[in-house]
Short mmCIF file of C-alpha atoms and ligand atoms in Angstrom, two decimals:
data_model
loop_
_atom_site.label_atom_id
_atom_site.label_comp_id
_atom_site.label_asym_id
_atom_site.label_seq_id
_atom_site.Cartn_x
_atom_site.Cartn_y
_atom_site.Cartn_z
CA MET A 23 -6.52 8.35 -52.41
CA THR A 24 -4.14 9.44 -49.65
CA LEU A 25 -3.82 13.14 -49.02
CA GLY A 26 -0.38 14.75 -49.17
CA SER A 27 0.51 16.03 -45.71
CA LYS A 28 0.09 19.66 -46.86
CA GLU A 29 -3.62 18.95 -47.26
CA LEU A 30 -3.98 17.11 -43.97
CA LYS A 31 -5.80 18.76 -41.11
CA ASN A 32 -4.60 19.08 -37.54
CA PHE A 33 -7.66 17.70 -35.74
CA ILE A 34 -6.05 18.38 -32.37
CA ASP A 35 -7.64 21.65 -31.33
CA GLU A 36 -4.86 22.90 -29.06
CA GLN A 37 -6.69 25.98 -27.96
CA ALA A 38 -9.80 24.04 -26.97
CA ILE A 39 -7.71 21.52 -25.01
CA ALA A 40 -5.80 24.27 -23.19
CA GLN A 41 -9.07 26.00 -22.33
CA THR A 42 -10.61 22.77 -21.05
CA ILE A 43 -7.62 22.18 -18.78
CA GLU A 44 -7.88 25.73 -17.49
CA ALA A 45 -11.64 25.61 -16.97
CA THR A 46 -11.56 22.31 -15.07
CA ASN A 47 -8.62 23.11 -12.84
CA ASN A 48 -9.17 22.50 -9.12
CA PRO A 49 -12.61 20.93 -9.58
CA ALA A 50 -15.31 20.89 -6.91
CA PRO A 51 -15.52 17.56 -5.03
CA SER A 52 -19.20 17.23 -6.01
CA LYS A 53 -18.25 17.49 -9.70
CA VAL A 54 -15.54 14.84 -9.33
CA ARG A 55 -17.93 12.48 -7.54
CA GLU A 56 -20.61 12.99 -10.16
CA ILE A 57 -18.15 11.96 -12.87
CA LEU A 58 -16.93 8.99 -10.85
CA ALA A 59 -20.54 7.83 -10.51
CA LYS A 60 -20.95 8.07 -14.29
CA SER A 61 -17.64 6.21 -14.81
CA ARG A 62 -19.04 3.16 -13.07
CA GLU A 63 -21.41 2.66 -16.01
CA ALA A 64 -18.28 2.00 -18.12
CA LYS A 65 -19.51 4.07 -21.03
CA GLY A 66 -16.42 6.25 -21.23
CA LEU A 67 -15.89 9.93 -20.50
CA THR A 68 -15.83 13.16 -22.46
CA ILE A 69 -12.65 15.17 -22.80
CA GLU A 70 -13.95 17.64 -20.26
CA GLU A 71 -14.82 14.96 -17.70
CA THR A 72 -11.42 13.37 -18.20
CA SER A 73 -9.76 16.71 -17.57
CA VAL A 74 -11.71 17.10 -14.31
CA LEU A 75 -10.54 13.70 -13.04
CA LEU A 76 -6.95 14.36 -14.05
CA GLN A 77 -7.01 17.46 -11.87
CA ALA A 78 -8.71 16.03 -8.79
CA ASP A 79 -5.93 16.77 -6.33
CA ASP A 80 -7.55 16.12 -2.97
CA PRO A 81 -6.14 12.84 -1.48
CA GLU A 82 -9.61 11.64 -0.51
CA LEU A 83 -10.95 12.21 -4.03
CA ARG A 84 -7.92 10.54 -5.51
CA ALA A 85 -8.52 7.49 -3.32
CA GLU A 86 -12.13 7.37 -4.58
CA LEU A 87 -10.87 7.69 -8.15
CA PHE A 88 -8.48 4.78 -7.61
CA SER A 89 -11.14 2.55 -6.16
CA THR A 90 -13.54 3.36 -9.04
CA ALA A 91 -10.82 2.52 -11.56
CA ARG A 92 -10.18 -0.79 -9.76
CA GLU A 93 -13.91 -1.61 -9.89
CA VAL A 94 -14.19 -0.87 -13.60
CA LYS A 95 -10.99 -2.73 -14.43
CA LYS A 96 -12.19 -5.76 -12.51
CA ALA A 97 -15.69 -5.69 -14.01
CA ILE A 98 -14.44 -5.54 -17.59
CA TYR A 99 -11.16 -7.43 -17.60
CA GLY A 100 -11.44 -9.60 -14.52
CA ASN A 101 -8.05 -10.74 -13.29
CA ARG A 102 -6.37 -11.43 -16.63
CA LEU A 103 -3.14 -9.83 -17.75
CA VAL A 104 -1.91 -10.21 -21.33
CA LEU A 105 1.86 -10.68 -21.61
CA PHE A 106 4.20 -9.89 -24.49
CA ALA A 107 7.79 -8.94 -25.30
CA PRO A 108 9.28 -6.43 -27.73
CA LEU A 109 11.67 -7.71 -30.39
CA TYR A 110 13.97 -5.07 -31.85
CA ILE A 111 14.68 -5.77 -35.53
CA THR A 112 16.79 -2.73 -36.40
CA ASN A 113 18.24 0.26 -34.56
CA GLU A 114 19.21 2.00 -37.77
CA CYS A 115 17.31 5.22 -38.11
CA GLY A 116 17.41 8.35 -40.25
CA ASN A 117 15.39 10.51 -37.88
CA ARG A 118 16.52 13.06 -35.34
CA CYS A 119 14.23 12.48 -32.38
CA ALA A 120 15.95 14.37 -29.59
CA TYR A 121 15.00 11.81 -26.91
CA CYS A 122 15.93 8.53 -28.61
CA GLY A 123 19.20 6.59 -28.55
CA PHE A 124 18.57 5.45 -32.16
CA ASN A 125 18.68 9.09 -33.36
CA VAL A 126 20.82 9.33 -36.52
CA GLU A 127 23.04 11.86 -34.79
CA ASN A 128 24.06 9.40 -32.10
CA LYS A 129 27.39 8.35 -33.54
CA ASP A 130 28.26 6.22 -30.50
CA LEU A 131 25.46 3.73 -31.09
CA GLU A 132 26.47 0.45 -32.64
CA ARG A 133 24.02 0.08 -35.56
CA ARG A 134 22.58 -3.30 -36.19
CA THR A 135 19.86 -4.79 -38.40
CA LEU A 136 19.03 -8.42 -37.88
CA THR A 137 19.41 -10.84 -40.75
CA ASP A 138 16.71 -13.50 -41.21
CA GLU A 139 18.96 -15.97 -39.45
CA GLU A 140 19.46 -13.60 -36.51
CA ILE A 141 15.71 -12.96 -36.30
CA ARG A 142 15.16 -16.71 -36.09
CA ARG A 143 17.69 -16.97 -33.28
CA GLU A 144 15.90 -14.24 -31.34
CA VAL A 145 12.51 -15.83 -31.90
CA TYR A 146 13.72 -19.22 -30.72
CA ALA A 147 15.11 -17.59 -27.56
CA LEU A 148 11.77 -15.84 -26.92
CA GLU A 149 9.81 -19.02 -27.62
CA ASP A 150 12.00 -20.87 -25.14
CA MET A 151 10.99 -18.36 -22.48
CA GLY A 152 7.32 -19.01 -23.24
CA HIS A 153 6.39 -15.94 -25.26
CA LYS A 154 3.57 -16.22 -27.80
CA ARG A 155 2.97 -12.54 -28.57
CA LEU A 156 5.68 -10.22 -29.82
CA LEU A 157 5.92 -6.56 -30.64
CA LEU A 158 8.44 -6.01 -33.43
CA VAL A 159 10.21 -2.65 -33.20
CA TYR A 160 11.98 -0.87 -36.05
CA GLY A 161 13.98 2.33 -36.49
CA GLU A 162 12.93 4.35 -39.53
CA HIS A 163 15.41 4.09 -42.33
CA PRO A 164 14.96 4.62 -46.09
CA ARG A 165 16.61 1.22 -46.69
CA PHE A 166 13.86 -0.58 -44.80
CA GLY A 167 10.46 -0.19 -46.40
CA ALA A 168 7.17 -2.05 -45.97
CA ASP A 169 8.22 -4.98 -48.20
CA TRP A 170 11.25 -5.64 -46.07
CA MET A 171 9.28 -5.30 -42.82
CA ALA A 172 6.61 -7.65 -44.15
CA ASP A 173 9.36 -10.20 -44.85
CA THR A 174 10.68 -9.93 -41.30
CA ILE A 175 7.14 -10.49 -39.97
CA ARG A 176 6.81 -13.63 -42.06
CA VAL A 177 10.17 -14.87 -40.78
CA VAL A 178 8.89 -14.51 -37.21
CA TYR A 179 5.65 -16.41 -37.91
CA ASP A 180 7.56 -19.12 -39.76
CA THR A 181 10.03 -19.70 -36.94
CA VAL A 182 8.46 -22.60 -35.11
CA SER A 183 10.43 -24.44 -32.51
CA GLU A 184 9.88 -28.15 -32.14
CA LYS A 185 10.48 -27.86 -28.43
CA SER A 186 8.87 -24.52 -27.61
CA GLY A 187 6.10 -23.87 -30.13
CA GLU A 188 5.33 -20.81 -32.19
CA ILE A 189 4.65 -17.07 -32.02
CA ARG A 190 0.91 -16.63 -32.43
CA ARG A 191 0.59 -12.89 -32.73
CA VAL A 192 3.01 -10.36 -34.15
CA ASN A 193 2.27 -6.71 -33.42
CA ILE A 194 4.54 -4.02 -34.79
CA ASN A 195 5.79 -0.60 -33.77
CA CYS A 196 7.26 1.11 -36.81
CA ALA A 197 7.20 4.38 -38.68
CA PRO A 198 4.00 5.45 -40.43
CA GLN A 199 3.62 4.09 -43.96
CA GLU A 200 1.66 5.04 -47.05
CA VAL A 201 -1.67 3.18 -47.35
CA GLU A 202 -0.03 0.76 -49.79
CA GLY A 203 2.75 -0.01 -47.32
CA PHE A 204 0.24 -0.60 -44.53
CA ARG A 205 -1.61 -2.99 -46.81
CA LYS A 206 1.55 -5.07 -47.15
CA LEU A 207 2.00 -5.19 -43.39
CA HIS A 208 -1.64 -6.20 -43.01
CA GLU A 209 -1.20 -8.97 -45.55
CA ALA A 210 1.84 -10.23 -43.63
CA GLY A 211 -0.58 -10.91 -40.77
CA ILE A 212 0.16 -8.27 -38.15
CA GLY A 213 -2.12 -8.03 -35.16
CA THR A 214 -1.89 -4.45 -33.92
CA TYR A 215 -0.13 -1.58 -35.68
CA GLN A 216 1.32 0.58 -32.96
CA CYS A 217 2.69 4.10 -33.34
CA PHE A 218 3.03 6.87 -30.76
CA GLN A 219 2.44 10.50 -31.60
CA GLU A 220 5.09 11.33 -28.94
CA THR A 221 3.48 14.73 -28.26
CA TYR A 222 0.20 16.17 -29.51
CA HIS A 223 1.54 19.69 -29.00
CA ARG A 224 2.69 20.66 -32.45
CA ALA A 225 5.32 23.30 -31.58
CA THR A 226 6.92 20.93 -29.06
CA TYR A 227 6.80 18.12 -31.62
CA GLU A 228 8.49 20.26 -34.24
CA SER A 229 11.20 21.41 -31.85
CA LEU A 230 12.09 17.77 -30.98
CA HIS A 231 12.00 16.30 -34.48
CA LYS A 232 14.33 18.36 -36.59
CA GLY A 233 15.18 15.89 -39.33
CA GLY A 234 14.07 12.85 -41.29
CA ARG A 235 10.57 11.77 -42.31
CA LYS A 236 9.30 11.98 -38.75
CA LYS A 237 9.63 15.74 -38.57
CA ASP A 238 6.29 16.06 -40.37
CA PHE A 239 3.73 16.27 -37.52
CA LEU A 240 0.66 15.84 -39.73
CA TRP A 241 2.03 12.85 -41.60
CA ARG A 242 2.42 11.08 -38.27
CA LEU A 243 -0.89 12.34 -36.89
CA HIS A 244 -2.72 10.72 -39.79
CA ALA A 245 -0.81 7.41 -39.61
CA MET A 246 -3.73 5.57 -38.03
CA HIS A 247 -6.14 6.89 -40.66
CA ARG A 248 -3.94 5.39 -43.37
CA ALA A 249 -3.49 2.14 -41.45
CA MET A 250 -7.24 1.77 -41.07
CA GLU A 251 -7.80 2.68 -44.68
CA ALA A 252 -5.46 -0.21 -45.51
CA GLY A 253 -7.65 -2.61 -43.53
CA ILE A 254 -5.74 -2.71 -40.23
CA ASP A 255 -8.50 -2.40 -37.67
CA ASP A 256 -6.39 -2.91 -34.53
CA VAL A 257 -4.26 0.14 -33.92
CA GLY A 258 -2.31 1.12 -30.82
CA MET A 259 -1.69 4.76 -30.00
CA GLY A 260 0.39 6.49 -27.36
CA ALA A 261 2.28 9.56 -26.26
CA LEU A 262 5.77 9.81 -24.82
CA PHE A 263 5.28 11.30 -21.38
CA GLY A 264 7.73 13.89 -20.11
CA LEU A 265 7.95 15.99 -23.27
CA TYR A 266 4.95 18.24 -22.63
CA ASP A 267 2.11 18.73 -20.10
CA TYR A 268 0.72 15.25 -19.41
CA ARG A 269 -2.86 16.58 -19.16
CA PHE A 270 -2.58 17.94 -22.68
CA GLU A 271 -1.23 14.60 -23.95
CA VAL A 272 -4.05 12.60 -22.36
CA LEU A 273 -6.68 14.88 -23.86
CA GLY A 274 -4.81 14.78 -27.18
CA LEU A 275 -4.97 10.98 -27.14
CA LEU A 276 -8.71 11.11 -26.51
CA ALA A 277 -9.23 13.64 -29.30
CA HIS A 278 -7.26 11.35 -31.61
CA ALA A 279 -9.35 8.35 -30.55
CA ALA A 280 -12.57 10.32 -31.13
CA GLU A 281 -11.40 11.30 -34.60
CA LEU A 282 -10.80 7.65 -35.53
CA GLU A 283 -14.18 6.66 -34.14
CA LYS A 284 -15.84 9.36 -36.20
CA HIS A 285 -14.22 8.17 -39.42
CA PHE A 286 -13.98 4.43 -38.97
CA GLY A 287 -16.51 3.60 -36.26
CA VAL A 288 -13.79 2.27 -33.96
CA GLY A 289 -11.08 3.83 -31.81
CA PRO A 290 -7.68 2.43 -30.85
CA HIS A 291 -7.40 -1.13 -29.61
CA THR A 292 -4.69 -0.10 -27.13
CA LEU A 293 -3.09 2.96 -25.57
CA SER A 294 0.50 3.18 -24.34
CA PHE A 295 1.98 5.77 -22.03
CA PRO A 296 5.76 5.38 -22.12
CA ARG A 297 7.70 7.81 -19.94
CA LEU A 298 11.07 9.13 -21.02
CA GLU A 299 13.94 6.89 -19.95
CA PRO A 300 17.65 7.71 -20.13
CA ALA A 301 19.03 7.03 -23.60
CA GLN A 302 22.55 7.35 -24.97
CA ASN A 303 23.49 10.90 -26.06
CA ALA A 304 19.90 12.09 -25.64
CA GLU A 305 20.14 14.90 -23.13
CA ILE A 306 16.39 15.50 -22.89
CA ALA A 307 15.82 11.85 -21.94
CA TYR A 308 17.90 12.43 -18.79
CA HIS A 309 16.14 15.70 -17.96
CA PRO A 310 12.54 15.56 -19.19
CA PRO A 311 11.10 19.07 -19.52
CA CYS A 312 7.72 18.01 -18.11
CA PRO A 313 8.33 15.04 -15.84
CA ILE A 314 5.28 13.31 -14.48
CA PRO A 315 5.73 12.10 -10.90
CA ASN A 316 4.70 8.56 -9.94
CA GLU A 317 1.53 9.55 -8.07
CA ARG A 318 0.32 11.62 -11.02
CA PHE A 319 1.22 8.81 -13.36
CA LYS A 320 -0.93 6.42 -11.34
CA GLN A 321 -3.78 8.90 -11.40
CA MET A 322 -3.41 9.22 -15.15
CA VAL A 323 -3.63 5.45 -15.67
CA ALA A 324 -6.73 5.28 -13.45
CA VAL A 325 -8.34 8.12 -15.38
CA LEU A 326 -7.57 6.48 -18.72
CA ARG A 327 -9.20 3.28 -17.48
CA LEU A 328 -12.39 5.22 -16.84
CA ALA A 329 -12.21 7.42 -19.95
CA VAL A 330 -11.81 4.50 -22.40
CA PRO A 331 -12.92 1.42 -20.45
CA TYR A 332 -12.71 -1.03 -23.36
CA THR A 333 -9.35 0.07 -24.70
CA GLY A 334 -6.34 -2.02 -23.68
CA LEU A 335 -3.75 -0.17 -21.60
CA ILE A 336 -0.15 -1.26 -22.13
CA LEU A 337 2.63 -1.02 -19.59
CA SER A 338 6.24 -1.56 -20.62
CA THR A 339 9.37 -2.44 -18.68
CA ARG A 340 10.41 1.21 -18.80
CA GLU A 341 8.82 1.39 -15.34
CA GLU A 342 10.33 -0.24 -12.27
CA PRO A 343 8.72 -3.22 -10.50
CA THR A 344 7.09 -1.42 -7.55
CA LEU A 345 5.26 1.05 -9.74
CA ARG A 346 4.34 -1.63 -12.26
CA ARG A 347 2.77 -3.64 -9.46
CA SER A 348 0.58 -0.73 -8.37
CA LEU A 349 -0.64 0.03 -11.90
CA LEU A 350 -2.09 -3.38 -12.63
CA ASP A 351 -5.33 -3.12 -10.73
CA LEU A 352 -5.72 0.57 -11.60
CA GLY A 353 -6.19 -0.26 -15.24
CA VAL A 354 -3.29 -1.86 -17.07
CA SER A 355 -4.37 -4.84 -19.17
CA GLN A 356 -1.19 -5.73 -21.09
CA LEU A 357 2.30 -6.02 -19.71
CA SER A 358 5.66 -6.62 -21.33
CA ALA A 359 8.11 -8.74 -19.39
CA GLY A 360 11.66 -9.96 -19.74
CA SER A 361 12.21 -7.20 -22.34
CA ARG A 362 15.47 -6.21 -24.02
CA THR A 363 15.72 -3.08 -26.11
CA TYR A 364 18.29 -3.73 -28.81
CA PRO A 365 18.50 -5.96 -31.88
CA GLY A 366 19.97 -9.34 -31.03
CA ALA A 367 19.45 -8.93 -27.28
CA TYR A 368 17.66 -12.18 -26.48
CA SER A 369 20.33 -14.36 -28.02
CA ASP A 370 23.10 -12.22 -26.53
CA PRO A 371 24.57 -13.60 -23.31
CA ALA A 372 25.70 -10.10 -22.23
CA TYR A 373 22.62 -8.23 -20.98
CA ASP A 374 23.52 -4.66 -20.41
CA ARG A 375 24.68 -3.01 -23.62
CA PRO A 376 24.34 0.78 -23.54
CA GLU A 377 26.17 1.02 -26.85
CA VAL A 378 23.33 -0.67 -28.74
CA GLN A 379 20.13 -0.27 -26.75
CA GLN A 380 17.34 2.25 -27.26
CA PHE A 381 16.82 3.20 -23.63
CA CYS A 382 17.37 1.70 -20.16
CA VAL A 383 14.67 -0.62 -18.87
CA GLY A 384 13.37 -0.17 -15.31
CA ASP A 385 12.32 -3.79 -14.79
CA ASN A 386 15.05 -6.28 -15.59
CA ARG A 387 13.35 -9.36 -14.20
CA SER A 388 12.82 -12.47 -16.28
CA LEU A 389 9.41 -13.43 -17.65
CA ASP A 390 9.21 -16.28 -15.14
CA GLU A 391 9.94 -13.97 -12.19
CA VAL A 392 7.31 -11.48 -13.30
CA ILE A 393 4.80 -14.28 -13.73
CA ARG A 394 5.49 -15.70 -10.30
CA GLU A 395 4.91 -12.30 -8.78
CA VAL A 396 1.67 -11.49 -10.63
CA VAL A 397 0.29 -14.95 -9.90
CA GLY A 398 1.00 -14.32 -6.22
CA GLN A 399 -1.23 -11.26 -6.52
CA GLY A 400 -4.04 -13.26 -8.12
CA TRP A 401 -3.53 -12.29 -11.79
CA ILE A 402 -3.91 -14.85 -14.57
CA PRO A 403 -1.20 -14.34 -17.20
CA SER A 404 -2.68 -14.72 -20.67
CA TRP A 405 -1.22 -15.28 -24.11
CA CYS A 406 -4.59 -15.67 -25.72
CA THR A 407 -4.77 -14.83 -29.41
CA ALA A 408 -8.13 -16.43 -30.15
CA CYS A 409 -10.03 -13.28 -31.11
CA TYR A 410 -7.52 -12.15 -33.59
CA ARG A 411 -7.27 -15.60 -35.14
CA LEU A 412 -11.06 -15.94 -35.32
CA GLY A 413 -11.44 -12.47 -36.84
CA ARG A 414 -12.91 -10.91 -33.70
CA THR A 415 -11.06 -7.61 -34.06
CA GLY A 416 -11.71 -3.89 -34.44
CA GLU A 417 -15.32 -2.82 -34.23
CA HIS A 418 -16.45 -6.42 -33.96
CA PHE A 419 -14.24 -6.98 -30.90
CA MET A 420 -15.53 -3.82 -29.20
CA GLU A 421 -19.13 -4.95 -29.67
CA LEU A 422 -18.38 -8.33 -28.14
CA ALA A 423 -16.32 -6.85 -25.31
CA LYS A 424 -19.23 -4.65 -24.32
CA LYS A 425 -21.48 -7.68 -23.95
CA GLY A 426 -19.47 -9.35 -21.18
CA PHE A 427 -17.71 -11.56 -23.68
CA ILE A 428 -14.37 -10.98 -21.97
CA GLN A 429 -15.41 -12.92 -18.87
CA GLU A 430 -17.02 -15.72 -20.80
CA PHE A 431 -14.33 -16.35 -23.41
CA CYS A 432 -11.20 -14.43 -22.50
CA LYS A 433 -10.88 -15.79 -19.00
CA PRO A 434 -11.15 -19.47 -20.00
CA ASN A 435 -8.71 -18.83 -22.85
CA ALA A 436 -6.34 -17.08 -20.46
CA LEU A 437 -6.41 -20.16 -18.22
CA LEU A 438 -5.74 -22.46 -21.18
CA THR A 439 -2.74 -20.48 -22.40
CA PHE A 440 -1.44 -20.10 -18.85
CA LYS A 441 -1.67 -23.86 -18.37
CA GLU A 442 0.49 -24.29 -21.48
CA TYR A 443 3.03 -21.92 -19.98
CA LEU A 444 3.05 -23.85 -16.72
CA GLN A 445 3.51 -27.17 -18.50
CA ASP A 446 6.21 -26.10 -20.93
CA TYR A 447 8.22 -23.20 -19.58
CA ALA A 448 7.68 -22.45 -15.89
CA THR A 449 10.23 -23.03 -13.16
CA ALA A 450 9.09 -25.38 -10.38
CA PRO A 451 7.97 -22.66 -7.89
CA THR A 452 6.09 -20.77 -10.61
CA ARG A 453 4.41 -23.98 -11.74
CA ALA A 454 3.29 -24.80 -8.20
CA ALA A 455 1.84 -21.32 -7.64
CA GLY A 456 0.30 -21.24 -11.11
CA ASP A 457 -1.38 -24.64 -10.92
CA ALA A 458 -2.94 -23.68 -7.60
CA LEU A 459 -4.31 -20.47 -9.14
CA VAL A 460 -5.71 -22.31 -12.17
CA GLU A 461 -7.48 -24.79 -9.90
CA ARG A 462 -9.06 -22.01 -7.82
CA GLU A 463 -10.16 -20.11 -10.88
CA VAL A 464 -11.82 -23.11 -12.52
CA GLU A 465 -13.88 -23.70 -9.38
CA ASP A 466 -15.35 -20.21 -9.75
CA PHE A 467 -17.06 -20.90 -13.09
CA PRO A 468 -20.69 -22.05 -13.34
CA GLU A 469 -20.89 -25.83 -13.69
CA ALA A 470 -21.33 -26.18 -17.46
CA ARG A 471 -18.43 -23.88 -18.24
CA ARG A 472 -16.33 -25.45 -15.50
CA ASP A 473 -16.57 -28.90 -17.06
CA LEU A 474 -15.62 -27.62 -20.50
CA ILE A 475 -12.60 -25.73 -19.18
CA ALA A 476 -11.51 -28.60 -16.95
CA SER A 477 -11.57 -31.01 -19.86
CA ARG A 478 -9.52 -28.64 -22.04
CA LEU A 479 -7.01 -28.19 -19.22
CA GLN A 480 -6.77 -31.93 -18.94
CA ARG A 481 -6.06 -32.21 -22.67
CA ILE A 482 -3.29 -29.63 -22.33
CA ALA A 483 -1.80 -31.56 -19.40
CA GLN A 484 -1.78 -34.59 -21.69
CA GLY A 485 0.18 -32.75 -24.37
CA GLU A 486 -2.32 -31.02 -26.68
CA ARG A 487 -1.53 -27.38 -27.45
CA ASP A 488 -3.20 -24.24 -28.78
CA LEU A 489 -6.71 -24.98 -27.56
CA TYR A 490 -9.12 -22.08 -27.29
CA ILE A 491 -12.80 -21.35 -27.12
N1 SAM B 5 10.94 4.33 -35.11
C1 SAM B 5 9.57 4.14 -34.89
C2 SAM B 5 8.91 5.40 -34.35
O1 SAM B 5 9.61 6.30 -33.90
O2 SAM B 5 7.71 5.44 -34.38
C3 SAM B 5 9.23 3.02 -33.94
C4 SAM B 5 10.23 2.59 -32.95
S1 SAM B 5 10.56 3.75 -31.66
C5 SAM B 5 11.97 2.93 -31.06
C6 SAM B 5 9.27 3.34 -30.49
C7 SAM B 5 8.97 4.36 -29.44
O3 SAM B 5 10.00 4.43 -28.48
C8 SAM B 5 8.84 5.78 -29.88
O4 SAM B 5 7.59 6.02 -30.49
C9 SAM B 5 9.03 6.56 -28.58
O5 SAM B 5 7.79 6.89 -27.99
C10 SAM B 5 9.75 5.57 -27.68
N2 SAM B 5 11.00 6.13 -27.16
C11 SAM B 5 11.97 6.72 -27.86
N3 SAM B 5 12.95 7.16 -27.03
C12 SAM B 5 12.58 6.84 -25.77
C13 SAM B 5 13.16 7.05 -24.48
N4 SAM B 5 14.31 7.68 -24.33
N5 SAM B 5 12.49 6.62 -23.40
C14 SAM B 5 11.31 5.99 -23.54
N6 SAM B 5 10.72 5.75 -24.73
C15 SAM B 5 11.34 6.19 -25.85
FE1 SF4 B 6 14.20 6.57 -34.87
FE2 SF4 B 6 11.87 5.97 -33.70
FE3 SF4 B 6 14.04 6.47 -32.23
FE4 SF4 B 6 12.90 8.43 -33.54
S1 SF4 B 6 11.98 7.23 -31.87
S2 SF4 B 6 15.09 8.05 -33.47
S3 SF4 B 6 12.20 7.41 -35.38
S4 SF4 B 6 13.76 4.78 -33.61
#
């Protein structure tokens, strides 16, 4: 039985977090180095250790932190980068989130909810670009419940283009549901359920959410509990950075992850760390009360990589290209590209539409441009969905990941999906750069594996699709 939110407990111990931040301020270099040494074992960090690393201010220590994060990222994830795009289904919303352009009080926003036909058009446009993994995004409106969302998910899966293939994984970012509602979303075949707490600091949360269902802090805080109770074992958490002290938010995220692990034996599959971007009629989005500067942001990503080594870290197009580039080797494992932030955007020839979009994106480049750049830096773009389709999710995935499975299976699968991209969607310069990378990477495998991968690549070149190990 689900608890009413009056009976729910705030498991974020604000006082303890504040005290930890205070007690670990300006840490001794020896302490920082001791924690960095422990981080290399990739077993994760405590809240206190994380707080120490977040507050290591000395440039030399920060450089050591960055190089440790790079080592751990490389050891666990290798040089793969998972790519996806958001697909906005509705911008209608009954909530009053002070920072969001979809806020019900924003009367200048053109409201739009996609029909099935419009969803299909968007999906075809995304498939033509080469996307295989989508994140569906929804405003929260009483008219749109779990049944309706489940239908939209099915429409996306059913939209298969003869020319450009199909979407293989649908993740969603939508308002918290009752357990029953989550069950319906699970049955519709979602991959990850994603929902951001925005801020773990309750008074700040309550001052920014003055109306609608979302104003209830505890209801949102327990969203992942309900999702997991409904059988969704891949959940994605996050905080919206800029609203409150970033150190508090990071420790809040870890406390939340620990709580899930305690109850369900598994923490979040991914973490996101969106920063506030300008949004129509949302004053606070233009002037964040607690902005986090780029260097700090980089440090935070590196620390997260060490604190939760096996949790995916997601970077959106809110950030601009230069910063995005520098965050990849520090820890990011999933990247959105070619994103548009309003319903109907991908089949809309006019790009820039402040009157409908949620917020301004910082990286406007196309998927192909982003791919060409990351390939130039040695990253293998991946659209692999094998684990999820073979039931290797949640706790089961974490167990496998810890046994070096990522290198043995994920990297070959990344190469296979990338080869499909190169064959079907890439521009000529991207294809040339990509094929050269694939060839180099295959050479690096031990002989037995190399032959298997080479023969699968050959089959893809000859027209077979959706091959994975
Ligand atoms: N309506 C659902 C909700 O609030 O959970 C899901 C969709 S909402 C559009 C997705 C996320 O966008 C929010 O959780 C919030 O973190 C983020 N967001 C809202 N306004 C933003 C802004 N101005 N800049 C960056 N991210 C923003
Ligand atoms: Fe609505 Fe979500 Fe935007 Fe809040 S953040 S106004 S709930 S779409």
